[in-house]
Coordinates of C-alpha atoms in Angstrom, one line a residue:
M1064 CA -34.5 3.4 9.6
S1065 CA -35.0 0.6 7.0
D1066 CA -35.7 -2.9 8.1
M1067 CA -32.8 -5.4 7.5
I1068 CA -33.1 -8.6 5.5
P1069 CA -30.7 -11.2 4.2
L1070 CA -28.9 -10.4 0.9
R1071 CA -30.3 -13.6 -0.6
R1072 CA -33.7 -11.9 -0.7
V1073 CA -32.3 -8.9 -2.7
T1074 CA -30.0 -10.5 -5.3
R1075 CA -28.3 -13.6 -6.5
L1076 CA -24.5 -13.8 -6.9
A1077 CA -23.1 -15.5 -10.0
Y1078 CA -19.6 -17.1 -10.1
G1079 CA -17.1 -15.7 -12.5
D1080 CA -15.3 -17.9 -14.9
A1081 CA -11.7 -19.0 -15.1
L1082 CA -9.8 -17.0 -17.8
A1083 CA -6.0 -17.5 -18.2
S1084 CA -4.0 -14.5 -19.4
E1085 CA -3.0 -16.4 -22.6
A1086 CA -6.7 -17.3 -23.3
R1087 CA -7.8 -13.6 -23.4
G1088 CA -9.0 -12.4 -26.8
D1089 CA -8.2 -9.2 -28.5
G1090 CA -11.1 -7.0 -27.5
H1091 CA -12.3 -4.1 -25.3
V1092 CA -14.4 -6.0 -22.8
P1093 CA -13.0 -5.3 -19.2
V1094 CA -11.8 -8.3 -17.3
V1095 CA -12.6 -7.9 -13.7
G1096 CA -11.5 -9.7 -10.5
S1097 CA -11.5 -9.1 -6.8
G1098 CA -8.8 -6.3 -7.3
G1099 CA -10.7 -4.5 -10.1
V1100 CA -10.1 -4.4 -13.8
S1101 CA -7.0 -6.5 -14.8
G1102 CA -7.1 -6.4 -18.6
T1103 CA -9.5 -6.9 -21.5
H1104 CA -11.1 -9.8 -23.5
D1105 CA -13.3 -10.1 -26.6
K1106 CA -16.3 -11.7 -24.8
N1107 CA -18.3 -10.8 -21.7
N1108 CA -20.1 -13.0 -19.1
F1109 CA -22.3 -10.3 -17.6
S1110 CA -24.2 -7.5 -19.2
A1111 CA -24.1 -3.8 -18.8
P1112 CA -24.2 -2.3 -16.2
G1113 CA -22.8 -4.8 -13.6
I1114 CA -21.4 -5.2 -10.1
V1115 CA -18.4 -7.3 -9.4
V1116 CA -17.8 -8.6 -5.8
G1117 CA -14.5 -10.0 -4.6
R1118 CA -14.6 -13.7 -3.7
K1119 CA -10.9 -14.5 -3.2
G1120 CA -7.9 -12.2 -2.5
S1121 CA -9.5 -8.8 -2.0
Y1122 CA -12.7 -10.5 -0.9
G1123 CA -15.7 -8.4 -0.2
S1124 CA -14.4 -5.6 -2.6
V1125 CA -17.2 -4.0 -4.7
H1126 CA -16.6 -2.7 -8.3
W1127 CA -19.1 -0.9 -10.6
V1128 CA -18.6 -1.9 -14.3
P1129 CA -20.9 0.4 -16.4
S1130 CA -20.0 -1.4 -19.7
G1131 CA -20.5 -5.0 -18.5
G1132 CA -17.5 -7.2 -18.6
F1133 CA -15.9 -10.6 -17.9
A1134 CA -15.8 -11.5 -14.3
I1135 CA -13.0 -14.0 -13.5
D1136 CA -13.2 -16.8 -11.0
T1137 CA -11.8 -14.7 -8.0
A1138 CA -15.2 -12.8 -8.0
Y1139 CA -18.9 -12.9 -8.3
Y1140 CA -20.9 -10.7 -10.6
I1141 CA -24.5 -9.2 -10.5
D1142 CA -26.3 -7.8 -13.4
E1143 CA -29.9 -6.8 -14.1
G1144 CA -30.8 -10.4 -14.8
L1145 CA -29.9 -11.4 -11.2
T1146 CA -31.7 -8.9 -9.2
S1147 CA -35.1 -6.9 -9.3
V1148 CA -33.6 -3.8 -7.6
Y1149 CA -31.9 -0.8 -9.1
L1150 CA -28.3 -1.9 -9.6
R1151 CA -26.7 1.5 -8.7
W1152 CA -28.7 1.5 -5.4
L1153 CA -27.5 -2.1 -4.7
Y1154 CA -23.8 -1.0 -5.5
Y1155 CA -24.0 1.5 -2.7
V1156 CA -25.7 -1.0 -0.4
L1157 CA -22.9 -3.5 -0.8
Q1158 CA -20.4 -0.8 0.1
A1159 CA -22.3 0.0 3.3
V1160 CA -22.4 -3.6 4.7
D1161 CA -19.4 -5.6 5.9
L1162 CA -18.8 -8.3 3.3
R1163 CA -15.3 -8.9 4.6
G1164 CA -16.6 -10.2 8.0
P1165 CA -18.1 -13.5 6.9
S1166 CA -14.9 -15.1 5.4
Q1167 CA -15.3 -18.9 6.1
D1168 CA -12.6 -20.3 3.8
V1169 CA -9.6 -21.9 5.5
G1170 CA -6.2 -21.2 4.1
V1171 CA -6.8 -18.4 1.5
P1172 CA -9.3 -16.0 2.9
G1173 CA -12.5 -15.7 0.9
L1174 CA -16.1 -14.9 0.7
S1175 CA -18.4 -17.9 0.4
R1176 CA -21.7 -17.3 -1.4
E1177 CA -23.7 -18.7 1.5
A1178 CA -21.9 -16.4 3.9
A1179 CA -22.6 -13.4 1.6
Y1180 CA -26.3 -14.4 1.3
A1181 CA -26.6 -14.3 5.0
V1182 CA -25.3 -10.7 5.4
L1183 CA -28.1 -8.3 6.5
V1184 CA -28.8 -5.4 4.1
P1185 CA -31.5 -2.7 4.1
A1186 CA -34.8 -3.8 2.7
P1187 CA -35.3 -2.2 -0.8
P1188 CA -37.5 0.9 -0.8
P1189 CA -39.7 1.6 -3.8
L1190 CA -37.8 1.6 -7.1
E1191 CA -38.2 5.4 -7.6
E1192 CA -36.7 5.9 -4.0
Q1193 CA -33.8 3.6 -4.9
R1194 CA -33.1 5.8 -7.9
R1195 CA -33.2 9.1 -5.8
I1196 CA -30.9 7.6 -3.3
A1197 CA -28.4 6.4 -6.0
D1198 CA -28.5 9.8 -7.8
F1199 CA -27.9 11.6 -4.5
L1200 CA -24.9 9.4 -3.6
D1201 CA -23.5 9.7 -7.2
A1202 CA -23.4 13.5 -6.8
E1203 CA -22.1 13.6 -3.3
T1204 CA -19.5 10.8 -3.5
T1205 CA -18.2 12.4 -6.8
R1206 CA -17.6 15.6 -4.8
I1207 CA -15.8 13.6 -2.0
D1208 CA -13.8 11.6 -4.5
T1209 CA -12.7 14.8 -6.2
L1210 CA -11.4 16.2 -2.9
S1211 CA -9.6 12.9 -2.2
A1212 CA -8.0 12.9 -5.7
M1213 CA -6.7 16.4 -5.1
R1214 CA -5.1 15.4 -1.9
R1215 CA -3.5 12.4 -3.6
K1216 CA -2.1 14.6 -6.3
M1217 CA -0.7 17.0 -3.7
R1218 CA 1.0 14.2 -1.9
E1219 CA 2.6 13.1 -5.2
L1220 CA 3.9 16.5 -5.8
L1221 CA 5.2 16.7 -2.2
A1222 CA 7.0 13.4 -2.7
L1223 CA 8.6 14.8 -5.8
K1224 CA 9.6 18.0 -3.9
R1225 CA 11.0 15.8 -1.1
E1226 CA 13.2 13.9 -3.5
R1227 CA 14.4 17.1 -5.1
V1228 CA 15.2 18.6 -1.7
I1229 CA 17.3 15.5 -0.7
E1230 CA 19.1 15.3 -4.0
S1231 CA 20.0 19.0 -4.1
T1232 CA 21.0 19.2 -0.4
L1233 CA 23.2 16.1 -0.8
G1234 CA 24.7 17.5 -4.0
L1235 CA 23.6 14.5 -6.0
E1236 CA 21.6 16.1 -8.7
R1237 CA 22.2 14.4 -12.1
D1238 CA 25.5 15.5 -13.7
N1239 CA 25.9 18.4 -11.2
S1240 CA 27.5 16.9 -8.1
P1241 CA 30.0 19.4 -6.4
H1242 CA 31.7 16.6 -4.7
A1243 CA 33.9 13.7 -5.8
L1244 CA 32.0 10.3 -5.7
I1245 CA 33.8 7.4 -4.1
P1246 CA 32.7 3.8 -3.9
L1247 CA 31.0 3.1 -0.6
K1248 CA 33.5 0.3 0.3
Y1249 CA 36.3 2.9 0.6
M1250 CA 34.2 5.2 3.0
V1251 CA 32.7 2.8 5.4
E1252 CA 34.2 0.3 8.0
A1253 CA 32.5 -2.9 6.7
V1254 CA 29.8 -4.2 4.4
S1255 CA 28.4 -7.6 5.3
V1256 CA 25.2 -9.7 5.0
G1257 CA 22.7 -11.2 7.5
I1258 CA 21.8 -14.9 7.7
V1259 CA 21.0 -16.2 4.2
I1260 CA 21.1 -20.0 4.4
T1261 CA 17.9 -21.6 5.8
P1262 CA 17.3 -18.9 8.5
A1263 CA 14.0 -20.5 9.4
R1264 CA 15.8 -23.4 11.1
W1265 CA 16.8 -20.9 13.9
Y1266 CA 13.3 -19.4 14.5
V1267 CA 11.8 -19.7 18.0
D1268 CA 8.5 -18.5 19.3
S1269 CA 9.9 -16.8 22.4
G1270 CA 13.0 -16.3 24.5
G1271 CA 15.2 -15.7 21.5
T1272 CA 17.1 -12.8 19.9
P1273 CA 15.2 -10.4 17.6
A1274 CA 16.2 -10.7 14.0
L1275 CA 15.3 -8.0 11.4
R1276 CA 14.1 -9.1 7.9
G1277 CA 13.4 -7.1 4.7
I1278 CA 9.8 -6.7 5.8
N1279 CA 10.9 -4.7 8.8
V1280 CA 13.0 -2.2 6.9
K1281 CA 11.4 0.8 5.1
P1282 CA 13.3 3.9 3.7
G1283 CA 14.4 5.7 6.9
A1284 CA 12.5 3.5 9.4
I1285 CA 12.6 0.2 11.2
N1286 CA 9.2 -1.4 11.7
S1287 CA 9.0 -3.9 14.6
G1288 CA 5.9 -5.6 13.3
D1289 CA 6.2 -9.2 12.2
L1290 CA 9.6 -9.3 14.0
V1291 CA 11.0 -12.9 14.3
Q1292 CA 13.3 -14.4 17.0
I1293 CA 16.1 -16.7 16.6
S1294 CA 17.5 -19.2 19.1
T1295 CA 20.6 -18.5 21.3
Q1296 CA 22.5 -21.1 19.2
G1297 CA 21.5 -19.4 15.9
H1298 CA 22.5 -16.0 17.3
T1299 CA 25.9 -17.5 18.5
E1300 CA 26.6 -19.2 15.2
H1301 CA 25.9 -16.0 13.3
A1302 CA 27.9 -13.5 15.2
K1303 CA 28.9 -11.7 11.9
S1304 CA 25.4 -10.6 11.3
R1305 CA 24.9 -9.2 14.8
L1306 CA 23.7 -5.5 14.6
Q1307 CA 25.1 -2.4 16.4
A1308 CA 23.2 0.7 17.0
G1309 CA 24.3 3.1 14.2
D1310 CA 24.6 0.4 11.6
V1311 CA 22.6 0.9 8.4
V1312 CA 20.7 -2.0 7.1
V1313 CA 19.7 -2.3 3.4
V1314 CA 17.0 -4.5 2.0
R1315 CA 18.4 -7.1 -0.5
T1316 CA 15.2 -8.7 -1.8
G1317 CA 11.8 -7.1 -2.5
Q1318 CA 12.1 -3.4 -2.0
A1319 CA 15.8 -3.6 -2.8
G1320 CA 17.9 -0.7 -1.6
A1321 CA 15.6 0.5 1.2
A1322 CA 17.9 1.7 4.0
A1323 CA 17.5 2.6 7.7
V1324 CA 19.7 3.3 10.7
V1325 CA 19.6 0.6 13.4
P1326 CA 18.2 2.4 16.5
P1327 CA 19.5 1.7 20.0
E1328 CA 16.6 -0.7 20.9
F1329 CA 18.0 -3.2 18.3
D1330 CA 21.6 -3.0 19.4
G1331 CA 22.7 -6.6 19.6
A1332 CA 19.9 -8.0 17.5
N1333 CA 20.6 -10.2 14.5
C1334 CA 19.3 -9.9 10.8
I1335 CA 18.2 -12.1 8.0
D1336 CA 19.0 -11.5 4.3
L1337 CA 19.8 -7.8 4.9
I1338 CA 23.0 -6.0 3.9
I1339 CA 24.7 -4.5 6.9
V1340 CA 26.8 -1.4 6.4
R1341 CA 28.9 -0.4 9.5
P1342 CA 29.7 3.4 8.8
G1343 CA 32.8 3.7 10.9
P1344 CA 34.3 7.2 11.8
K1345 CA 34.2 8.7 8.3
V1346 CA 30.5 8.4 7.7
A1347 CA 27.5 9.7 9.8
P1348 CA 24.8 6.9 9.8
K1349 CA 21.9 9.3 9.1
Y1350 CA 23.8 10.8 6.2
L1351 CA 24.4 7.4 4.7
E1352 CA 20.7 6.6 5.1
Y1353 CA 19.7 9.7 3.3
V1354 CA 22.2 8.9 0.4
L1355 CA 21.1 5.3 0.1
N1356 CA 17.4 6.2 0.0
S1357 CA 18.0 9.0 -2.6
E1358 CA 17.0 8.7 -6.3
H1359 CA 20.7 8.7 -7.1
A1360 CA 21.3 5.5 -5.1
R1361 CA 18.0 3.9 -6.2
A1362 CA 19.1 4.2 -9.8
Q1363 CA 22.3 2.4 -9.0
V1364 CA 20.4 -0.4 -7.2
S1365 CA 18.0 -0.8 -10.1
E1366 CA 20.9 -1.1 -12.5
H1367 CA 22.5 -3.9 -10.4
A1368 CA 19.5 -5.7 -9.1
V1369 CA 18.8 -9.1 -10.5
G1370 CA 15.6 -11.3 -10.6
S1371 CA 12.6 -10.9 -12.9
I1372 CA 10.0 -11.4 -10.1
Q1373 CA 11.7 -9.9 -7.0
A1374 CA 14.5 -7.5 -7.3
H1375 CA 17.6 -8.9 -5.6
F1376 CA 20.6 -6.8 -4.6
N1377 CA 24.0 -8.3 -3.5
V1378 CA 26.9 -7.2 -1.3
G1379 CA 29.3 -6.7 -4.2
A1380 CA 27.0 -4.2 -5.9
M1381 CA 26.4 -2.5 -2.5
K1382 CA 30.1 -1.8 -2.1
Q1383 CA 30.2 0.0 -5.4
I1384 CA 27.4 2.5 -4.6
P1385 CA 29.0 6.0 -5.1
L1386 CA 29.1 8.3 -2.0
P1387 CA 30.0 12.0 -1.9
S1388 CA 33.4 12.5 -0.4
V1389 CA 32.5 14.9 2.3
P1390 CA 34.0 15.4 5.8
R1391 CA 31.9 14.0 8.6
S1392 CA 31.3 17.4 10.1
E1393 CA 29.8 18.6 6.8
Q1394 CA 27.7 15.3 6.6
E1395 CA 26.2 16.1 10.0
E1396 CA 25.4 19.7 9.1
T1397 CA 23.7 18.4 5.9
V1398 CA 21.7 15.9 8.0
T1399 CA 20.5 18.8 10.3
R1400 CA 19.3 20.8 7.3
L1401 CA 17.6 17.7 5.7
D1402 CA 15.9 16.7 9.0
Q1403 CA 14.3 20.2 9.1
A1404 CA 13.3 20.4 5.4
V1405 CA 12.2 16.8 5.0
G1406 CA 10.4 17.0 8.4
R1407 CA 8.3 19.9 7.2
I1408 CA 7.3 18.0 4.0
D1409 CA 6.5 14.8 5.9
R1410 CA 4.3 16.7 8.3
L1411 CA 2.3 18.1 5.4
Q1412 CA 2.0 14.7 3.8
G1413 CA 0.8 13.4 7.2
K1414 CA -2.0 16.0 7.3
L1415 CA -3.1 15.0 3.7
V1416 CA -3.2 11.3 4.6
M1417 CA -5.3 12.2 7.7
Q1418 CA -7.7 14.3 5.5
E1419 CA -8.0 11.4 2.9
Q1420 CA -8.9 9.0 5.8
L1421 CA -11.5 11.4 7.2
L1422 CA -13.0 11.9 3.7
A1423 CA -13.2 8.0 3.2
E1424 CA -14.8 7.7 6.6
R1425 CA -17.4 10.4 5.8
R1426 CA -18.0 8.9 2.4
L1427 CA -18.9 5.5 3.9
A1428 CA -21.0 7.2 6.7
L1429 CA -22.9 9.1 4.1
I1430 CA -23.6 6.0 2.0
T1431 CA -24.7 4.0 5.0
A1432 CA -27.0 6.8 6.2
A1433 CA -28.6 7.2 2.8
V1434 CA -29.2 3.5 2.0
T1435 CA -30.5 2.8 5.6
G1436 CA -33.0 5.7 5.4
Q1437 CA -31.4 7.8 8.2
F1438 CA -32.3 10.9 6.3
D1439 CA -34.5 11.9 3.3
V1440 CA -32.3 12.4 0.3
T1441 CA -34.9 14.6 -1.4
T1442 CA -34.2 17.4 1.3
A1443 CA -30.5 16.6 2.0
S1444 CA -27.7 18.5 0.3
G1445 CA -24.7 16.6 1.7
R1446 CA -23.0 19.9 2.4
N1447 CA -21.8 18.7 5.8
V1448 CA -19.9 15.6 4.6
T1449 CA -16.6 17.5 4.1
E1450 CA -16.9 19.7 7.2
G1451 CA -13.4 20.1 8.7
V1452 CA -11.6 19.2 5.5
T1453 CA -10.4 22.2 3.5
A1454 CA -10.6 22.1 -0.2

């Protein structure tokens, strides 16, 4: 195991520079911030190769920039003029330590340079050993990254297949619908909207009524995280936005059009800035959820959404969303088929996500073990790092 020393004894961190979008020159130099490359410029402020470390926003993030580049003021940079160690080795070291732990900025989280300098890192071995470690990790992390990329691609293909299954089962494939399409307002019992005007005036810390917001609604799911409560008075004054189990709530702002059935545990809750669709006897709630989350409905939402920064979808447009004119009994049969088919795809996607997480964990464990001297890279093959993860 390597001794641990403060980062200040290994490298200096230089501040990036302010660079507004309109001030960027026409060139090929990558502009790099805490989130990675965000454009190009005609000048650089660090030489090749370089490391960029997030200072604000995605603070503690670590980016390798082989060509050199322009680090903006949300980041620090390191090049060969700021350290005597092998830069590629240092790049892996910075991934192995916790740079997100020492945030000391109030308000916007960030990584102060003094806090970063105090982080303990492995003492550098001889330069030749640093090169061997970096070469070993280049080879092994490339192998892991390739496996991860394959799984991401498989998830993308499964997502496309999922959409095609939903579209074809609902009979909504482009220009090939076997059913007449009728505006939603003629099929459902009611379409209304949640609290819109200054909802925050009704917020309480406890003892109130739960109120769903757009942040709580994802396609096909209600997330109770970040749930707010409104006072008894607010709930009473906004009786029209009270929810019933089986209602379908639709996001108006942000991920406009995302829809989910209200489960029994939110019966009697309220909602804020959501469209509320009460299906009534003609429409099965889950069927309506599938239709509203389909590509067919998303295209309608995109066409009628307004707002250049955040898409915003209104009640009038919601009422015009076309629904297949299908008897409720047939809707429920369709839901059963979709639950089975989509469930199989979702389970496969879940397995792929777990495999990606496992690969990420093993990647970090391998880097940490290599840079801290837990094994000799000259005799290690790294063949066990993907054990349990099929290719």
